């Protein structure tokens, strides 16, 4: 059997032999152009699942520009800027301008080329703006830019995806459409010919939805992802309730401010102090509103004190600022008020993490399907082998059909009624069964090797996902805490300023 067949269903790309897994070798020869999901062993022969980074690749999305404005084909393009030391890139600072559909193409084909990888999700199109026609508004564009930045940062921080040829073309190619068509016409690696495994797979998976011998490692992984997702949903609900209550409190402080201002008009002797107090109440109300709906900065060079949506690697300062292209309409910076009333970055990031966890669960489900292929093909092979042995025993006269159970006996009786109960017919069946057994043996071997290889890659992906989610949660919660601290410090300053004013009010006894 050709060992390359093991990796027909999964293809990865590598620029060279040194692809971030230095010091590892495989048990058998692997196709050099498709390092796929592989059983990677260390120099001492022990299996390893630790991810290896060949270098760094940091990307951000900025400078949204409305293209073909005034026509029915209007769309928004984004500048994707990156900085890297990976050898597959021709420049250390690649950049390109892409539209949303280009990101969709990148994500879909990375998922196809690297099915064992947890490819981050993209922001979906199921938004109200697509119904109201406001998808070219500055608020919507800014939210999408932040979502795309998070997507690119997750992809470029993945040790395997960051070395994909498709990602390299996405970041630096000036002929992106040509690259897209070429990728569709000639995907990485040769198209595998249909095999018995391919023909039986769908039927078997539809008939059996659960693996018979669950691997404790992946059961534990699934439970961990389920608990993580459940925790995120709990945080989302709690934050939503807190935001609702804070909004109510904001409205109450606003109403109190208006009432105090009205009181100042009546009490002519203390009008000015009461107006100061009213202004402080209004400022505090505004601070509370900013706390639950805090804007994200266009680009981060360091951790922000607001409730920002951030990646798990801080962006360098070179990303700040960009020049818009002529003959296009650049979007102006979104104002504070616009962003505050548009979205909640903390909730948006939580929902993105939930979607990210669901991608991890989908990869674990695909791993189960690989194991199901192996288990069901093994059972099928056992059944065919038993039928072949039964026919051989009948021909040699060692046993009668009743010795193989009632089912075999009834089947032989039906064949006898049809006139097919002779040794010549049985010999022909045995010949066909021998051919089928040979095919099934090859298919079972392929399924086993594929399942084992997929297992190793999924374990490594779990480590990468664990690193990503821990880093993102740490950064997100630190930003939340720092935003709260800054808000209360600002509130303290506001109240400190109004205290002397109120103390100057003279009360005649």
Short mmCIF file of C-alpha atoms in Angstrom, two decimals:
data_model
loop_
_atom_site.label_atom_id
_atom_site.label_comp_id
_atom_site.label_asym_id
_atom_site.label_seq_id
_atom_site.Cartn_x
_atom_site.Cartn_y
_atom_site.Cartn_z
CA UNK A 1 0.00 0.00 0.00
CA UNK A 2 1.30 3.46 -0.87
CA UNK A 3 2.07 5.25 2.41
CA UNK A 4 1.07 8.58 0.85
CA UNK A 5 -2.54 7.41 0.77
CA UNK A 6 -2.70 7.88 4.52
CA UNK A 7 -2.78 11.63 4.04
CA UNK A 8 -5.03 11.93 1.02
CA UNK A 9 -7.82 13.59 2.99
CA UNK A 10 -5.68 16.18 4.81
CA UNK A 11 -3.20 18.51 3.17
CA UNK A 12 -0.93 21.09 4.73
CA UNK A 13 1.73 23.17 3.09
CA UNK A 14 5.31 23.77 4.10
CA UNK A 15 7.96 26.09 2.66
CA UNK A 16 10.90 23.84 3.44
CA UNK A 17 12.03 20.88 5.45
CA UNK A 18 12.46 23.16 8.45
CA UNK A 19 8.81 23.96 9.10
CA UNK A 20 8.59 24.72 12.79
CA UNK A 21 8.89 21.13 13.92
CA UNK A 22 12.66 20.98 14.17
CA UNK A 23 14.04 17.87 15.76
CA UNK A 24 11.16 15.66 14.71
CA UNK A 25 10.98 12.83 12.24
CA UNK A 26 8.26 10.55 10.99
CA UNK A 27 8.11 6.78 11.10
CA UNK A 28 7.75 6.58 7.35
CA UNK A 29 8.35 8.76 4.34
CA UNK A 30 5.87 11.62 4.06
CA UNK A 31 4.92 13.75 1.06
CA UNK A 32 7.14 16.82 1.28
CA UNK A 33 4.56 19.23 -0.14
CA UNK A 34 1.84 18.22 2.32
CA UNK A 35 2.97 17.81 5.91
CA UNK A 36 -0.72 17.21 6.77
CA UNK A 37 -1.51 15.78 10.14
CA UNK A 38 1.42 13.54 10.97
CA UNK A 39 2.63 11.23 13.69
CA UNK A 40 5.52 13.46 14.74
CA UNK A 41 8.17 11.86 16.92
CA UNK A 42 11.05 13.44 18.74
CA UNK A 43 14.66 12.47 18.26
CA UNK A 44 14.50 9.92 21.06
CA UNK A 45 11.43 8.32 19.50
CA UNK A 46 8.94 9.64 22.05
CA UNK A 47 5.75 11.19 20.74
CA UNK A 48 5.42 14.92 21.19
CA UNK A 49 2.43 17.19 20.87
CA UNK A 50 4.03 20.48 21.76
CA UNK A 51 3.43 23.15 19.10
CA UNK A 52 6.53 24.70 17.55
CA UNK A 53 6.76 28.21 16.10
CA UNK A 54 9.22 28.84 13.31
CA UNK A 55 9.00 32.59 13.83
CA UNK A 56 6.50 35.34 14.41
CA UNK A 57 3.82 36.81 12.19
CA UNK A 58 1.75 39.71 13.52
CA UNK A 59 -1.07 41.16 11.45
CA UNK A 60 -3.74 43.80 11.84
CA UNK A 61 -6.58 45.14 9.74
CA UNK A 62 -6.98 48.90 9.39
CA UNK A 63 -7.80 51.79 7.07
CA UNK A 64 -11.25 50.78 5.72
CA UNK A 65 -11.93 52.39 2.35
CA UNK A 66 -15.18 52.45 0.40
CA UNK A 67 -14.42 51.35 -3.17
CA UNK A 68 -16.51 52.12 -6.26
CA UNK A 69 -18.58 54.55 -4.23
CA UNK A 70 -21.75 55.64 -5.98
CA UNK A 71 -22.14 52.42 -7.98
CA UNK A 72 -24.14 49.27 -7.35
CA UNK A 73 -20.87 47.33 -6.87
CA UNK A 74 -19.71 49.41 -3.92
CA UNK A 75 -17.77 47.52 -1.25
CA UNK A 76 -15.33 48.20 1.59
CA UNK A 77 -11.70 47.17 1.42
CA UNK A 78 -9.30 46.90 4.35
CA UNK A 79 -5.56 47.28 4.58
CA UNK A 80 -4.01 44.12 6.03
CA UNK A 81 -0.58 44.98 7.39
CA UNK A 82 1.81 42.49 8.93
CA UNK A 83 5.29 42.14 10.34
CA UNK A 84 7.18 38.85 10.27
CA UNK A 85 10.52 37.07 10.30
CA UNK A 86 9.24 33.91 8.60
CA UNK A 87 11.39 32.93 5.61
CA UNK A 88 8.44 32.15 3.32
CA UNK A 89 7.62 35.86 3.02
CA UNK A 90 9.45 38.01 0.53
CA UNK A 91 9.19 41.07 2.80
CA UNK A 92 9.40 41.53 6.54
CA UNK A 93 6.41 43.89 6.39
CA UNK A 94 3.92 42.48 3.85
CA UNK A 95 0.67 44.30 3.28
CA UNK A 96 -2.30 44.08 0.96
CA UNK A 97 -5.78 45.47 0.57
CA UNK A 98 -8.60 42.93 0.79
CA UNK A 99 -12.39 42.96 0.96
CA UNK A 100 -14.53 40.83 3.27
CA UNK A 101 -15.12 38.13 0.64
CA UNK A 102 -11.36 37.62 0.43
CA UNK A 103 -11.29 36.87 4.16
CA UNK A 104 -14.15 34.41 3.64
CA UNK A 105 -12.18 32.65 0.89
CA UNK A 106 -9.08 32.50 3.09
CA UNK A 107 -10.98 31.00 6.00
CA UNK A 108 -12.91 28.43 3.93
CA UNK A 109 -9.85 27.13 2.12
CA UNK A 110 -7.65 27.07 5.19
CA UNK A 111 -10.31 24.86 6.76
CA UNK A 112 -10.26 22.56 3.73
CA UNK A 113 -6.48 22.44 3.45
CA UNK A 114 -5.96 21.97 7.20
CA UNK A 115 -8.97 20.01 8.49
CA UNK A 116 -7.18 19.03 11.70
CA UNK A 117 -6.47 22.68 12.55
CA UNK A 118 -8.74 24.91 14.62
CA UNK A 119 -9.18 27.66 12.02
CA UNK A 120 -10.64 30.72 13.78
CA UNK A 121 -14.18 31.78 12.83
CA UNK A 122 -15.03 34.91 10.90
CA UNK A 123 -17.71 37.41 11.97
CA UNK A 124 -20.97 36.31 10.42
CA UNK A 125 -23.23 38.34 8.16
CA UNK A 126 -26.36 37.79 10.25
CA UNK A 127 -26.48 41.36 11.45
CA UNK A 128 -29.26 43.89 11.50
CA UNK A 129 -27.25 46.17 9.22
CA UNK A 130 -27.70 43.75 6.33
CA UNK A 131 -31.46 44.16 6.70
CA UNK A 132 -31.52 47.90 7.32
CA UNK A 133 -28.97 48.70 4.60
CA UNK A 134 -26.54 50.33 7.04
CA UNK A 135 -23.61 47.99 6.36
CA UNK A 136 -21.55 50.91 5.04
CA UNK A 137 -22.04 52.97 8.18
CA UNK A 138 -18.91 53.92 10.16
CA UNK A 139 -20.04 52.01 13.27
CA UNK A 140 -20.58 48.77 11.38
CA UNK A 141 -17.31 49.17 9.48
CA UNK A 142 -15.37 49.72 12.70
CA UNK A 143 -16.87 46.64 14.33
CA UNK A 144 -16.06 44.54 11.29
CA UNK A 145 -12.50 45.88 11.21
CA UNK A 146 -12.02 44.85 14.83
CA UNK A 147 -13.49 41.40 14.16
CA UNK A 148 -11.26 40.89 11.12
CA UNK A 149 -8.22 42.02 13.11
CA UNK A 150 -8.98 39.43 15.76
CA UNK A 151 -9.40 36.76 13.07
CA UNK A 152 -6.08 37.61 11.44
CA UNK A 153 -4.25 37.70 14.75
CA UNK A 154 -5.54 34.25 15.65
CA UNK A 155 -4.55 32.84 12.27
CA UNK A 156 -1.10 34.42 12.21
CA UNK A 157 -0.36 33.22 15.75
CA UNK A 158 -1.11 29.62 14.79
CA UNK A 159 2.22 27.80 14.23
CA UNK A 160 0.90 25.87 11.22
CA UNK A 161 -1.50 28.31 9.60
CA UNK A 162 1.07 31.12 9.69
CA UNK A 163 3.21 29.08 7.25
CA UNK A 164 0.42 28.32 4.79
CA UNK A 165 1.13 29.35 1.21
CA UNK A 166 -2.43 30.64 0.87
CA UNK A 167 -1.95 32.99 3.82
CA UNK A 168 1.32 34.21 2.35
CA UNK A 169 -0.43 35.00 -0.93
CA UNK A 170 -3.26 36.69 0.96
CA UNK A 171 -0.84 39.01 2.75
CA UNK A 172 1.54 39.95 -0.02
CA UNK A 173 0.28 38.93 -3.46
CA UNK A 174 -0.59 41.70 -5.92
CA UNK A 175 -2.46 39.15 -8.07
CA UNK A 176 -4.76 37.76 -5.42
CA UNK A 177 -7.57 36.83 -7.82
CA UNK A 178 -5.15 34.80 -9.92
CA UNK A 179 -3.94 33.04 -6.78
CA UNK A 180 -7.52 32.29 -5.74
CA UNK A 181 -8.40 30.69 -9.06
CA UNK A 182 -5.15 28.75 -9.06
CA UNK A 183 -5.83 27.48 -5.56
CA UNK A 184 -9.31 26.34 -6.54
CA UNK A 185 -8.11 24.67 -9.73
CA UNK A 186 -5.02 23.11 -8.14
CA UNK A 187 -5.49 22.62 -4.40
CA UNK A 188 -2.44 21.57 -2.37
CA UNK A 189 -1.62 17.94 -3.03
CA UNK A 190 -3.12 15.62 -5.64
CA UNK A 191 -6.79 14.77 -5.57
CA UNK A 192 -7.10 11.24 -4.18
CA UNK A 193 -8.90 8.66 -6.27
CA UNK A 194 -12.16 7.33 -4.79
CA UNK A 195 -11.47 4.36 -2.58
CA UNK A 196 -13.55 1.82 -0.75
CA UNK A 197 -13.10 3.89 2.39
CA UNK A 198 -14.59 6.95 0.68
CA UNK A 199 -17.55 4.97 -0.65
CA UNK A 200 -18.41 3.38 2.68
CA UNK A 201 -17.62 6.29 4.97
CA UNK A 202 -20.81 8.31 4.64
CA UNK A 203 -23.08 5.29 4.98
CA UNK A 204 -21.26 4.06 8.06
CA UNK A 205 -21.23 7.46 9.74
CA UNK A 206 -24.93 7.92 9.12
CA UNK A 207 -25.66 4.54 10.68
CA UNK A 208 -23.45 5.04 13.77
CA UNK A 209 -23.15 8.39 15.50
CA UNK A 210 -21.00 7.43 18.49
CA UNK A 211 -17.61 5.79 18.71
CA UNK A 212 -17.63 2.42 20.45
CA UNK A 213 -14.32 2.81 22.25
CA UNK A 214 -13.99 6.49 23.24
CA UNK A 215 -10.43 7.65 23.78
CA UNK A 216 -10.20 9.14 27.31
CA UNK A 217 -7.89 11.89 26.04
CA UNK A 218 -10.47 13.27 23.65
CA UNK A 219 -13.36 12.75 26.03
CA UNK A 220 -11.48 14.95 28.47
CA UNK A 221 -10.82 17.51 25.73
CA UNK A 222 -14.49 17.67 24.78
CA UNK A 223 -15.55 18.05 28.40
CA UNK A 224 -13.02 20.86 28.88
CA UNK A 225 -14.26 22.71 25.79
CA UNK A 226 -17.89 22.24 26.87
CA UNK A 227 -17.11 23.65 30.32
CA UNK A 228 -15.21 26.57 28.77
CA UNK A 229 -18.12 27.36 26.46
CA UNK A 230 -20.60 27.02 29.34
CA UNK A 231 -18.52 29.40 31.45
CA UNK A 232 -18.36 31.96 28.65
CA UNK A 233 -22.13 31.79 28.20
CA UNK A 234 -22.54 32.32 31.96
CA UNK A 235 -20.23 35.35 31.85
CA UNK A 236 -22.13 36.69 28.87
CA UNK A 237 -25.46 36.43 30.68
CA UNK A 238 -24.12 37.95 33.89
CA UNK A 239 -22.46 40.80 32.04
CA UNK A 240 -25.68 41.43 30.14
CA UNK A 241 -27.66 41.66 33.37
CA UNK A 242 -25.06 43.97 34.89
CA UNK A 243 -25.07 46.13 31.80
CA UNK A 244 -28.85 46.45 31.96
CA UNK A 245 -28.74 47.48 35.60
CA UNK A 246 -25.91 49.92 34.95
CA UNK A 247 -27.89 51.46 32.11
CA UNK A 248 -30.84 51.90 34.48
CA UNK A 249 -28.52 53.49 37.04
CA UNK A 250 -27.12 55.75 34.33
CA UNK A 251 -30.61 56.95 33.51
CA UNK A 252 -31.33 57.55 37.21
CA UNK A 253 -28.21 59.69 37.62
CA UNK A 254 -29.16 61.62 34.50
CA UNK A 255 -32.64 62.29 35.85
CA UNK A 256 -31.16 63.30 39.21
CA UNK A 257 -28.86 65.73 37.43
CA UNK A 258 -31.78 67.34 35.64
CA UNK A 259 -33.71 67.60 38.91
CA UNK A 260 -30.78 69.24 40.73
CA UNK A 261 -30.36 71.67 37.87
CA UNK A 262 -34.04 72.61 38.15
CA UNK A 263 -33.60 73.07 41.90
CA UNK A 264 -30.74 75.46 41.22
CA UNK A 265 -33.03 77.75 39.25
CA UNK A 266 -35.33 77.96 42.27
CA UNK A 267 -32.63 78.47 44.91
CA UNK A 268 -31.08 81.64 43.54
CA UNK A 269 -28.58 81.91 46.36
CA UNK A 270 -26.88 78.59 45.61
CA UNK A 271 -27.54 78.27 41.89
CA UNK A 272 -23.88 78.00 40.92
CA UNK A 273 -22.96 75.22 43.43
CA UNK A 274 -26.05 73.26 42.48
CA UNK A 275 -25.17 73.59 38.80
CA UNK A 276 -21.69 72.23 39.57
CA UNK A 277 -23.27 69.34 41.44
CA UNK A 278 -25.65 68.72 38.51
CA UNK A 279 -22.74 68.72 36.07
CA UNK A 280 -20.85 66.21 38.23
CA UNK A 281 -23.88 63.92 38.30
CA UNK A 282 -24.08 64.15 34.50
CA UNK A 283 -20.37 63.38 34.15
CA UNK A 284 -20.70 60.38 36.45
CA UNK A 285 -23.66 59.17 34.41
CA UNK A 286 -21.52 59.45 31.28
CA UNK A 287 -18.68 57.51 32.93
CA UNK A 288 -21.05 54.68 33.79
CA UNK A 289 -22.27 54.59 30.22
CA UNK A 290 -18.68 54.40 28.95
CA UNK A 291 -17.99 51.49 31.31
CA UNK A 292 -20.54 49.16 29.74
CA UNK A 293 -19.97 50.40 26.18
CA UNK A 294 -16.36 51.25 25.83
CA UNK A 295 -14.80 51.78 22.39
CA UNK A 296 -11.80 49.89 21.17
CA UNK A 297 -8.79 51.81 19.90
CA UNK A 298 -7.96 51.52 16.18
CA UNK A 299 -4.61 49.84 16.92
CA UNK A 300 -2.98 48.69 20.15
CA UNK A 301 0.67 49.19 20.84
CA UNK A 302 0.17 48.23 24.47
CA UNK A 303 -2.67 47.00 26.59
CA UNK A 304 -5.53 49.48 26.62
CA UNK A 305 -7.36 50.56 29.74
CA UNK A 306 -10.67 50.34 27.96
CA UNK A 307 -12.76 47.23 27.43
CA UNK A 308 -10.97 46.46 24.23
CA UNK A 309 -11.14 43.51 21.92
CA UNK A 310 -7.53 42.40 21.73
CA UNK A 311 -5.38 39.60 20.49
CA UNK A 312 -3.11 37.45 22.59
CA UNK A 313 -0.02 39.10 21.10
CA UNK A 314 0.27 42.90 21.45
CA UNK A 315 0.71 44.78 18.21
CA UNK A 316 3.87 46.77 17.56
CA UNK A 317 3.73 50.52 17.21
CA UNK A 318 4.45 50.45 13.48
CA UNK A 319 0.79 49.63 12.84
CA UNK A 320 -0.38 53.01 14.05
CA UNK A 321 -1.46 55.31 11.32
CA UNK A 322 -1.96 54.65 7.64
CA UNK A 323 -2.42 56.51 4.41
CA UNK A 324 -5.59 56.22 2.41
CA UNK A 325 -5.43 55.62 -1.29
CA UNK A 326 -6.51 58.29 -3.78
CA UNK A 327 -9.74 57.97 -5.77
CA UNK A 328 -11.41 56.24 -2.80
CA UNK A 329 -13.42 57.34 0.21
CA UNK A 330 -11.63 56.69 3.51
CA UNK A 331 -13.78 56.30 6.59
CA UNK A 332 -13.23 58.97 9.24
CA UNK A 333 -12.31 57.82 12.72
CA UNK A 334 -15.37 56.70 14.61
CA UNK A 335 -16.29 59.13 17.35
CA UNK A 336 -16.51 58.07 20.98
CA UNK A 337 -20.25 58.55 21.15
CA UNK A 338 -20.87 56.60 17.95
CA UNK A 339 -18.93 53.59 19.17
CA UNK A 340 -20.42 53.68 22.63
CA UNK A 341 -23.94 53.40 21.31
CA UNK A 342 -23.07 50.85 18.66
CA UNK A 343 -21.71 47.78 20.41
CA UNK A 344 -20.17 46.30 23.51
CA UNK A 345 -16.62 45.10 22.71
CA UNK A 346 -16.50 42.94 25.84
CA UNK A 347 -19.63 41.04 24.77
CA UNK A 348 -18.42 40.87 21.18
CA UNK A 349 -15.15 39.29 22.24
CA UNK A 350 -16.96 36.80 24.49
CA UNK A 351 -19.20 35.75 21.62
CA UNK A 352 -16.15 35.40 19.39
CA UNK A 353 -14.50 33.12 21.95
CA UNK A 354 -17.67 31.02 22.07
CA UNK A 355 -17.53 30.63 18.28
CA UNK A 356 -13.84 29.77 18.55
CA UNK A 357 -14.63 27.02 21.06
CA UNK A 358 -17.29 25.65 18.73
CA UNK A 359 -14.67 25.29 15.98
CA UNK A 360 -12.55 23.25 18.40
CA UNK A 361 -15.56 21.02 19.09
CA UNK A 362 -16.08 20.57 15.34
CA UNK A 363 -12.48 19.37 14.97
CA UNK A 364 -13.03 16.88 17.81
CA UNK A 365 -16.17 15.67 16.06
CA UNK A 366 -14.19 15.18 12.84
CA UNK A 367 -11.67 13.14 14.82
CA UNK A 368 -14.52 10.94 16.05
CA UNK A 369 -15.57 10.42 12.45
CA UNK A 370 -12.08 9.20 11.59
CA UNK A 371 -12.27 6.70 14.45
CA UNK A 372 -15.75 5.65 13.32
CA UNK A 373 -14.38 4.92 9.87
CA UNK A 374 -11.82 2.59 11.36
CA UNK A 375 -14.21 0.84 13.76
CA UNK A 376 -16.98 0.24 11.24
CA UNK A 377 -14.64 -0.86 8.48
CA UNK A 378 -13.08 -3.31 10.92
CA UNK A 379 -16.49 -4.76 11.77
CA UNK A 380 -17.34 -4.94 8.08
CA UNK A 381 -14.09 -6.80 7.37
CA UNK A 382 -14.83 -9.23 10.22
CA UNK A 383 -18.27 -9.99 8.77
CA UNK A 384 -16.98 -10.54 5.24
CA UNK A 385 -14.19 -12.78 6.52
CA UNK A 386 -16.69 -14.84 8.52
CA UNK A 387 -18.87 -15.30 5.41
CA UNK A 388 -15.86 -16.40 3.38
CA UNK A 389 -14.86 -18.94 6.08
CA UNK A 390 -18.43 -20.28 6.16
CA UNK A 391 -18.47 -20.90 2.43
CA UNK A 392 -15.06 -22.58 2.60
CA UNK A 393 -16.26 -24.88 5.36
CA UNK A 394 -19.40 -25.81 3.41
CA UNK A 395 -17.41 -26.63 0.28
CA UNK A 396 -15.01 -28.83 2.22
CA UNK A 397 -17.93 -30.55 3.93
CA UNK A 398 -16.65 -29.95 7.43
CA UNK A 399 -19.89 -28.42 8.70
CA UNK A 400 -23.41 -27.78 7.55
CA UNK A 401 -24.94 -24.34 7.21
CA UNK A 402 -26.83 -24.86 10.47
CA UNK A 403 -23.52 -24.73 12.30
CA UNK A 404 -23.22 -21.02 11.51
CA UNK A 405 -26.52 -20.00 13.04
CA UNK A 406 -30.11 -19.67 11.93
CA UNK A 407 -29.32 -16.75 9.64
CA UNK A 408 -26.79 -18.69 7.59
CA UNK A 409 -29.10 -21.69 7.48
CA UNK A 410 -32.06 -19.66 6.13
CA UNK A 411 -29.82 -17.93 3.59
CA UNK A 412 -28.60 -21.29 2.28
CA UNK A 413 -32.16 -22.58 2.07
CA UNK A 414 -33.24 -19.56 0.02
CA UNK A 415 -30.30 -20.05 -2.35
CA UNK A 416 -31.19 -23.72 -2.68
CA UNK A 417 -34.75 -22.78 -3.67
CA UNK A 418 -33.37 -20.42 -6.34
CA UNK A 419 -31.13 -23.22 -7.64
CA UNK A 420 -27.89 -21.59 -6.56
CA UNK A 421 -26.91 -24.19 -3.97
CA UNK A 422 -23.91 -25.79 -5.62
CA UNK A 423 -20.18 -25.78 -5.02
CA UNK A 424 -19.43 -23.90 -8.23
CA UNK A 425 -21.54 -20.93 -7.10
CA UNK A 426 -19.92 -20.97 -3.69
CA UNK A 427 -16.44 -20.98 -5.21
CA UNK A 428 -17.35 -17.94 -7.30
CA UNK A 429 -18.67 -16.16 -4.20
CA UNK A 430 -15.49 -17.03 -2.35
CA UNK A 431 -13.40 -15.51 -5.14
CA UNK A 432 -15.37 -12.27 -4.95
CA UNK A 433 -15.18 -12.26 -1.19
CA UNK A 434 -11.40 -12.73 -1.32
CA UNK A 435 -11.15 -9.64 -3.53
CA UNK A 436 -13.41 -7.68 -1.18
CA UNK A 437 -11.37 -8.83 1.84
CA UNK A 438 -8.19 -7.56 0.18
CA UNK A 439 -9.81 -4.16 -0.45
CA UNK A 440 -11.17 -4.01 3.07
CA UNK A 441 -7.80 -4.90 4.60
CA UNK A 442 -6.18 -2.02 2.74
CA UNK A 443 -9.03 0.29 3.72
CA UNK A 444 -8.83 -0.72 7.38
CA UNK A 445 -5.08 -0.14 7.42
CA UNK A 446 -5.53 3.27 5.83
CA UNK A 447 -8.34 4.18 8.22
CA UNK A 448 -6.28 3.15 11.24
CA UNK A 449 -3.22 5.13 10.17
CA UNK A 450 -5.39 8.12 9.28
CA UNK A 451 -7.16 8.00 12.64
CA UNK A 452 -3.92 7.72 14.58
CA UNK A 453 -2.32 10.56 12.62
CA UNK A 454 -5.39 12.73 13.11
CA UNK A 455 -5.31 11.97 16.83
CA UNK A 456 -1.76 13.25 17.15
CA UNK A 457 -2.58 16.44 15.30
CA UNK A 458 -5.74 17.09 17.32
CA UNK A 459 -3.76 16.74 20.56
CA UNK A 460 -1.32 19.34 19.29
CA UNK A 461 -4.20 21.59 18.22
CA UNK A 462 -5.68 21.32 21.70
CA UNK A 463 -2.44 22.70 23.14
CA UNK A 464 -2.49 25.60 20.67
CA UNK A 465 -6.13 26.37 21.43
CA UNK A 466 -5.44 26.20 25.17
CA UNK A 467 -2.63 28.73 24.79
CA UNK A 468 -4.78 31.02 22.64
CA UNK A 469 -7.83 31.02 24.88
CA UNK A 470 -5.82 31.52 28.08
CA UNK A 471 -3.94 34.43 26.55
CA UNK A 472 -7.07 36.04 25.17
CA UNK A 473 -9.01 35.63 28.41
CA UNK A 474 -6.12 37.06 30.41
CA UNK A 475 -5.85 40.07 28.12
CA UNK A 476 -9.61 40.60 28.00
CA UNK A 477 -10.08 40.44 31.77
CA UNK A 478 -7.05 42.64 32.43
CA UNK A 479 -8.49 45.22 30.06
CA UNK A 480 -11.82 44.97 31.87
CA UNK A 481 -10.22 45.47 35.28
CA UNK A 482 -8.07 48.36 34.12
CA UNK A 483 -11.09 49.98 32.48
CA UNK A 484 -13.05 49.72 35.74
CA UNK A 485 -10.14 51.15 37.74
CA UNK A 486 -9.75 54.08 35.37
CA UNK A 487 -13.48 54.77 35.43
CA UNK A 488 -13.64 54.91 39.22
CA UNK A 489 -10.51 57.05 39.39
CA UNK A 490 -12.10 59.49 36.96
CA UNK A 491 -15.29 59.42 39.04
CA UNK A 492 -13.28 60.13 42.19
CA UNK A 493 -11.67 63.14 40.53
CA UNK A 494 -15.06 64.47 39.49
CA UNK A 495 -16.47 64.15 43.00
CA UNK A 496 -13.30 65.67 44.54
CA UNK A 497 -13.73 68.74 42.37
CA UNK A 498 -17.31 69.32 43.44
CA UNK A 499 -16.73 68.85 47.19
CA UNK A 500 -15.03 72.26 47.74
CA UNK A 501 -17.77 73.95 45.76
CA UNK A 502 -20.47 72.46 47.97
CA UNK A 503 -18.48 73.27 51.12
CA UNK A 504 -18.47 76.96 50.20
CA UNK A 505 -22.24 77.10 50.53
CA UNK A 506 -23.00 79.23 53.56
CA UNK A 507 -25.91 78.22 55.72
CA UNK A 508 -27.27 81.00 57.92
CA UNK A 509 -28.65 79.72 61.23
#
